[in-house]
Short mmCIF file of C-alpha atoms in Angstrom, two decimals:
data_model
loop_
_atom_site.label_atom_id
_atom_site.label_comp_id
_atom_site.label_asym_id
_atom_site.label_seq_id
_atom_site.Cartn_x
_atom_site.Cartn_y
_atom_site.Cartn_z
CA MET A 1238 -181.84 128.38 60.66
CA GLU A 1239 -179.42 125.47 60.20
CA SER A 1240 -180.27 125.35 56.50
CA LEU A 1241 -179.54 129.07 56.22
CA LYS A 1242 -176.14 128.64 57.86
CA LYS A 1243 -175.20 125.68 55.65
CA PHE A 1244 -176.36 127.51 52.52
CA CYS A 1245 -174.25 130.59 53.33
CA GLU A 1246 -171.20 128.48 54.17
CA THR A 1247 -171.52 126.69 50.84
CA ILE A 1248 -171.94 129.92 48.84
CA VAL A 1249 -168.81 131.38 50.44
CA SER A 1250 -166.68 128.24 50.06
CA VAL A 1251 -167.64 127.62 46.42
CA PHE A 1252 -167.94 131.11 44.94
CA SER A 1253 -165.94 133.54 47.10
CA THR A 1254 -162.73 132.93 45.13
CA ASP A 1255 -164.35 134.44 42.03
CA TYR A 1256 -166.76 136.94 43.54
CA LEU A 1257 -164.92 138.19 46.65
CA ARG A 1258 -161.54 138.81 45.05
CA SER A 1259 -159.45 141.92 44.56
CA PRO A 1260 -159.11 143.39 41.03
CA ASN A 1261 -156.69 141.71 38.65
CA THR A 1262 -154.79 143.42 35.83
CA ASN A 1263 -157.71 143.27 33.39
CA ASP A 1264 -160.14 144.59 36.00
CA ILE A 1265 -157.84 147.50 36.82
CA THR A 1266 -157.54 148.39 33.13
CA ARG A 1267 -161.32 148.60 32.89
CA LEU A 1268 -161.66 150.54 36.16
CA LEU A 1269 -159.02 153.08 35.09
CA ALA A 1270 -160.71 153.55 31.72
CA ALA A 1271 -164.04 154.23 33.46
CA ALA A 1272 -162.37 156.62 35.91
CA GLU A 1273 -160.76 158.53 33.03
CA GLN A 1274 -164.18 159.01 31.43
CA ARG A 1275 -165.53 160.34 34.73
CA GLY A 1276 -162.71 162.87 35.02
CA LEU A 1277 -160.90 161.15 37.89
CA PRO A 1278 -157.84 159.35 36.45
CA GLY A 1279 -156.42 156.67 38.72
CA MET A 1280 -159.61 156.09 40.74
CA LEU A 1281 -160.31 152.44 41.55
CA GLY A 1282 -163.54 152.96 43.45
CA SER A 1283 -165.08 154.45 46.59
CA ILE A 1284 -164.69 153.23 50.18
CA ASP A 1285 -167.02 153.49 53.16
CA CYS A 1286 -168.50 151.49 56.06
CA MET A 1287 -172.00 150.17 56.77
CA HIS A 1288 -173.44 149.02 60.11
CA TRP A 1289 -175.60 145.89 60.52
CA LYS A 1290 -177.69 145.94 63.70
CA TRP A 1291 -177.29 142.94 66.01
CA LYS A 1292 -180.52 142.40 67.95
CA ASN A 1293 -179.36 139.28 69.82
CA CYS A 1294 -175.97 140.59 70.84
CA PRO A 1295 -174.95 139.10 74.23
CA VAL A 1296 -175.57 141.54 77.06
CA ALA A 1297 -171.91 141.42 78.14
CA TRP A 1298 -170.81 142.58 74.66
CA LYS A 1299 -173.35 145.36 74.09
CA GLY A 1300 -171.03 148.12 75.27
CA MET A 1301 -168.33 147.04 72.82
CA TYR A 1302 -170.69 146.68 69.87
CA SER A 1303 -172.87 149.75 70.47
CA VAL A 1304 -172.52 153.05 68.64
CA HIS A 1305 -173.99 156.49 69.23
CA ILE A 1306 -177.49 155.13 68.53
CA ARG A 1307 -176.95 152.81 71.53
CA GLU A 1308 -177.71 149.69 69.52
CA PRO A 1309 -175.17 146.91 68.91
CA THR A 1310 -173.91 146.76 65.33
CA ILE A 1311 -171.20 145.05 63.29
CA ILE A 1312 -169.35 146.95 60.58
CA LEU A 1313 -168.88 146.13 56.91
CA GLU A 1314 -166.05 147.98 55.13
CA ALA A 1315 -166.43 147.91 51.36
CA VAL A 1316 -164.85 149.26 48.19
CA VAL A 1317 -167.26 149.77 45.28
CA SER A 1318 -166.57 150.58 41.64
CA TYR A 1319 -168.63 152.59 39.14
CA ASP A 1320 -170.81 149.57 38.25
CA LEU A 1321 -171.55 148.98 41.98
CA TRP A 1322 -169.38 145.83 42.10
CA ILE A 1323 -168.00 145.25 45.61
CA TRP A 1324 -164.26 144.58 45.28
CA HIS A 1325 -163.41 144.51 48.96
CA ALA A 1326 -165.57 143.39 51.88
CA PHE A 1327 -164.20 143.34 55.42
CA PHE A 1328 -166.81 142.42 58.03
CA GLY A 1329 -166.72 141.71 61.76
CA MET A 1330 -165.49 144.81 63.59
CA PRO A 1331 -167.63 145.92 66.59
CA GLY A 1332 -169.87 148.91 65.97
CA SER A 1333 -168.07 151.05 68.57
CA HIS A 1334 -165.18 151.48 66.12
CA ASN A 1335 -165.03 154.30 63.58
CA ASP A 1336 -163.94 154.02 59.94
CA ILE A 1337 -160.26 154.66 60.77
CA ASN A 1338 -160.17 151.85 63.36
CA VAL A 1339 -161.69 149.49 60.81
CA LEU A 1340 -159.21 150.59 58.15
CA GLU A 1341 -156.25 149.90 60.43
CA ARG A 1342 -157.40 146.31 60.90
CA SER A 1343 -158.60 145.49 57.38
CA PHE A 1344 -156.55 143.80 54.67
CA ILE A 1345 -157.35 146.31 51.93
CA PHE A 1346 -153.74 147.47 51.40
CA THR A 1347 -151.91 144.28 52.38
CA LYS A 1348 -151.02 143.23 48.83
CA LEU A 1349 -150.07 146.79 47.96
CA ALA A 1350 -147.67 147.03 50.91
CA GLN A 1351 -146.19 143.64 50.02
CA GLY A 1352 -145.62 144.66 46.41
CA ARG A 1353 -148.03 142.00 45.11
CA ALA A 1354 -150.79 144.28 43.79
CA PRO A 1355 -151.23 144.71 40.01
CA PRO A 1356 -149.57 147.87 38.65
CA VAL A 1357 -151.58 151.08 38.38
CA ASN A 1358 -150.02 153.78 36.19
CA TYR A 1359 -151.64 157.06 35.18
CA THR A 1360 -150.85 160.72 34.66
CA VAL A 1361 -152.68 163.73 36.09
CA ASN A 1362 -151.79 167.36 35.39
CA GLY A 1363 -148.38 166.36 34.06
CA HIS A 1364 -147.43 164.21 37.07
CA ASP A 1365 -147.01 160.43 36.88
CA TYR A 1366 -148.50 158.17 39.57
CA THR A 1367 -148.04 154.47 40.25
CA MET A 1368 -150.68 153.89 42.92
CA GLY A 1369 -154.44 153.96 42.49
CA TYR A 1370 -156.76 155.66 44.96
CA TYR A 1371 -160.24 155.43 46.45
CA LEU A 1372 -162.70 158.25 47.02
CA ALA A 1373 -163.38 158.63 50.74
CA ASP A 1374 -165.23 160.89 53.15
CA GLY A 1375 -163.63 163.29 55.60
CA ILE A 1376 -162.86 160.84 58.42
CA TYR A 1377 -160.32 158.87 56.39
CA PRO A 1378 -156.62 159.74 56.77
CA LYS A 1379 -154.66 161.81 54.27
CA TRP A 1380 -152.91 158.96 52.48
CA ARG A 1381 -151.88 158.82 48.85
CA THR A 1382 -154.46 156.04 48.35
CA PHE A 1383 -157.40 158.28 49.32
CA VAL A 1384 -158.90 161.35 47.68
CA LYS A 1385 -161.29 163.30 49.88
CA THR A 1386 -163.60 166.22 49.28
CA ILE A 1387 -162.90 169.78 50.40
CA PRO A 1388 -165.06 170.56 53.48
CA THR A 1389 -165.41 174.31 52.86
CA PRO A 1390 -164.29 174.89 49.27
CA LYS A 1391 -163.32 178.40 48.26
CA GLY A 1392 -163.10 179.44 44.65
CA ASN A 1393 -164.69 177.90 41.59
CA LYS A 1394 -161.96 175.28 41.11
CA ASN A 1395 -162.32 173.82 44.58
CA LYS A 1396 -166.10 173.96 44.49
CA HIS A 1397 -166.18 172.15 41.15
CA PHE A 1398 -163.82 169.43 42.42
CA ALA A 1399 -165.73 168.97 45.69
CA LYS A 1400 -168.98 168.56 43.79
CA ALA A 1401 -167.45 165.99 41.42
CA GLN A 1402 -165.84 164.02 44.26
CA GLU A 1403 -168.98 163.91 46.38
CA TYR A 1404 -171.16 162.96 43.42
CA THR A 1405 -168.88 160.09 42.37
CA ARG A 1406 -168.39 158.82 45.92
CA LYS A 1407 -172.12 158.13 46.11
CA ASP A 1408 -171.36 154.85 44.29
CA VAL A 1409 -170.56 153.14 47.58
CA GLU A 1410 -173.65 154.52 49.31
CA ARG A 1411 -175.81 153.35 46.41
CA ALA A 1412 -174.22 149.90 46.61
CA PHE A 1413 -175.07 149.61 50.32
CA GLY A 1414 -178.66 150.58 49.55
CA VAL A 1415 -178.96 148.04 46.73
CA LEU A 1416 -177.33 145.32 48.85
CA GLN A 1417 -179.83 145.84 51.68
CA GLN A 1418 -182.74 146.11 49.27
CA ARG A 1419 -181.92 142.78 47.65
CA PHE A 1420 -181.27 140.88 50.88
CA ALA A 1421 -183.78 141.63 53.62
CA ILE A 1422 -181.79 139.57 56.12
CA ILE A 1423 -179.14 142.30 56.34
CA GLN A 1424 -181.62 145.16 56.04
CA GLY A 1425 -183.16 144.45 59.43
CA PRO A 1426 -181.50 143.57 62.75
CA SER A 1427 -179.74 140.21 62.90
CA LEU A 1428 -181.39 137.53 65.05
CA LEU A 1429 -178.28 135.34 65.17
CA PHE A 1430 -176.12 134.85 68.23
CA LYS A 1431 -172.64 134.27 66.75
CA VAL A 1432 -170.44 136.70 64.85
CA LYS A 1433 -169.11 133.82 62.73
CA ASP A 1434 -172.60 133.02 61.42
CA MET A 1435 -173.28 136.69 60.68
CA THR A 1436 -169.97 136.92 58.84
CA ASN A 1437 -170.87 134.00 56.59
CA ILE A 1438 -174.27 135.52 55.86
CA MET A 1439 -172.76 138.89 54.97
CA LYS A 1440 -170.13 137.28 52.72
CA ALA A 1441 -172.79 135.14 51.05
CA CYS A 1442 -174.97 138.20 50.41
CA VAL A 1443 -172.04 140.14 48.90
CA THR A 1444 -171.14 137.12 46.75
CA LEU A 1445 -174.69 136.75 45.43
CA TYR A 1446 -174.90 140.52 44.98
CA ASN A 1447 -171.79 140.48 42.76
CA MET A 1448 -173.26 137.59 40.78
CA ILE A 1449 -176.28 139.75 40.00
CA ILE A 1450 -174.04 142.70 39.07
CA GLU A 1451 -172.10 140.44 36.69
CA ASP A 1452 -175.31 139.25 35.09
CA GLU A 1453 -176.53 142.83 34.63
CA ARG A 1454 -173.16 144.29 33.63
CA ASP A 1455 -174.04 144.45 29.93
CA ASN A 1456 -176.82 146.89 30.84
CA VAL A 1457 -174.69 148.92 33.26
CA ASP A 1458 -171.32 149.08 31.51
CA ASN A 1459 -171.40 151.83 28.89
CA LEU A 1460 -167.76 151.38 27.92
CA ASP A 1461 -167.13 150.03 24.43
CA MET A 1462 -164.77 147.36 25.76
CA GLU A 1463 -164.79 143.65 26.39
CA TYR A 1464 -162.34 142.18 28.85
CA ASP A 1465 -164.01 138.86 29.51
CA GLN A 1466 -162.06 137.25 26.66
CA LEU A 1467 -158.68 138.50 27.83
CA GLU A 1468 -156.43 136.18 29.72
CA ASP A 1469 -155.27 137.32 33.12
CA LEU A 1470 -151.60 137.91 33.53
CA PRO A 1471 -150.00 135.34 35.84
CA GLU A 1472 -150.15 136.39 39.48
CA LEU A 1473 -147.17 136.28 41.75
CA SER A 1474 -146.58 133.04 43.57
CA ARG A 1475 -148.48 132.48 46.80
CA ASN A 1476 -145.09 131.74 48.32
CA HIS A 1477 -143.91 135.23 47.48
CA THR A 1478 -142.14 136.69 50.51
CA THR A 1479 -141.56 140.32 51.32
CA ASN A 1480 -138.62 141.64 53.27
CA ILE A 1481 -139.88 143.12 56.54
CA MET A 1482 -138.21 146.46 55.82
CA ASP A 1483 -139.76 146.57 52.34
CA PHE A 1484 -143.13 145.86 53.94
CA PHE A 1485 -142.73 148.76 56.37
CA GLN A 1486 -141.53 150.99 53.54
CA GLY A 1487 -144.58 150.02 51.51
CA HIS A 1488 -146.87 151.11 54.33
CA LEU A 1489 -145.01 154.40 54.69
CA HIS A 1490 -145.35 154.93 50.95
CA ILE A 1491 -149.11 154.40 51.19
CA ARG A 1492 -149.43 156.85 54.10
CA ASP A 1493 -147.51 159.65 52.38
CA ASN A 1494 -149.30 162.86 53.39
CA SER A 1495 -147.53 165.12 50.90
CA ALA A 1496 -148.44 162.79 48.01
CA HIS A 1497 -152.09 162.97 49.11
CA HIS A 1498 -152.11 166.77 48.82
CA GLN A 1499 -150.22 166.73 45.52
CA LEU A 1500 -152.68 164.25 44.00
CA GLN A 1501 -155.64 166.31 45.17
CA GLU A 1502 -154.18 169.49 43.69
CA ASP A 1503 -153.54 167.73 40.38
CA LEU A 1504 -157.09 166.38 40.28
CA ILE A 1505 -158.50 169.83 41.05
CA GLU A 1506 -156.60 171.26 38.08
CA HIS A 1507 -157.59 168.33 35.87
CA GLN A 1508 -161.27 168.67 36.73
CA TRP A 1509 -161.20 172.39 36.11
CA LEU A 1510 -159.54 171.89 32.73
CA LEU A 1511 -162.19 169.38 31.71
CA SER A 1512 -165.00 171.73 32.75
CA SER A 1513 -163.51 174.56 30.70
CA GLN A 1514 -163.45 172.34 27.60
CA GLN A 1515 -167.12 171.46 27.81
#
């Protein structure tokens, strides 16, 4: 057990900088190109949560960590791209929380709100957008950074879009399945006693998982592109500071409800146009 803990700590400390990072400019260029081919311009991936059962959860904490199945769990929030690479992994929230509670506490949009995220520019149905989005299920809020399905679609346009969104969003569910299949330690209930140790194990598994994805990328990536030889554009300084009002404004910009509906309408029209050309 001690060897396992030391191994996971070492994997995270040595490799997490490269394999648990957010997309850089070159990565976003590749992700946008793949999204364009799939008929969803501006998509950066799919987001969802996975529960890891905690068998040895302390009795005093079981109420806080238990969900509807009455078993303690800890939640992993992840963003997955078309090649099943995990770009964002936020782990540690008690299982009693839902996806919205986890989202409110995760760091997924911190750089975006601070103005430090790489630019994302695309056009859909004649409208220009400067913020990428993730495919999400119905529980997620109506923000401009999420595109959700239509629960009860009416008309051929809406039905076609709902089918395309739900099919593409399966990327994140597939990634969770592959992650658990490759690492049996997170497929079954955890026998550890500390959340910190479980966090290191989960991060180590995601890091190793991304290593495997990188090794197999030549077989998965069907795009006729090569970005490994491109140099990354210089990132903003770590000492970059954001005015508190700009930070609040950035969050309000992300949570724009009207922009969410406009983007969805534009994607519905775009999808329908593509289907009519086939």
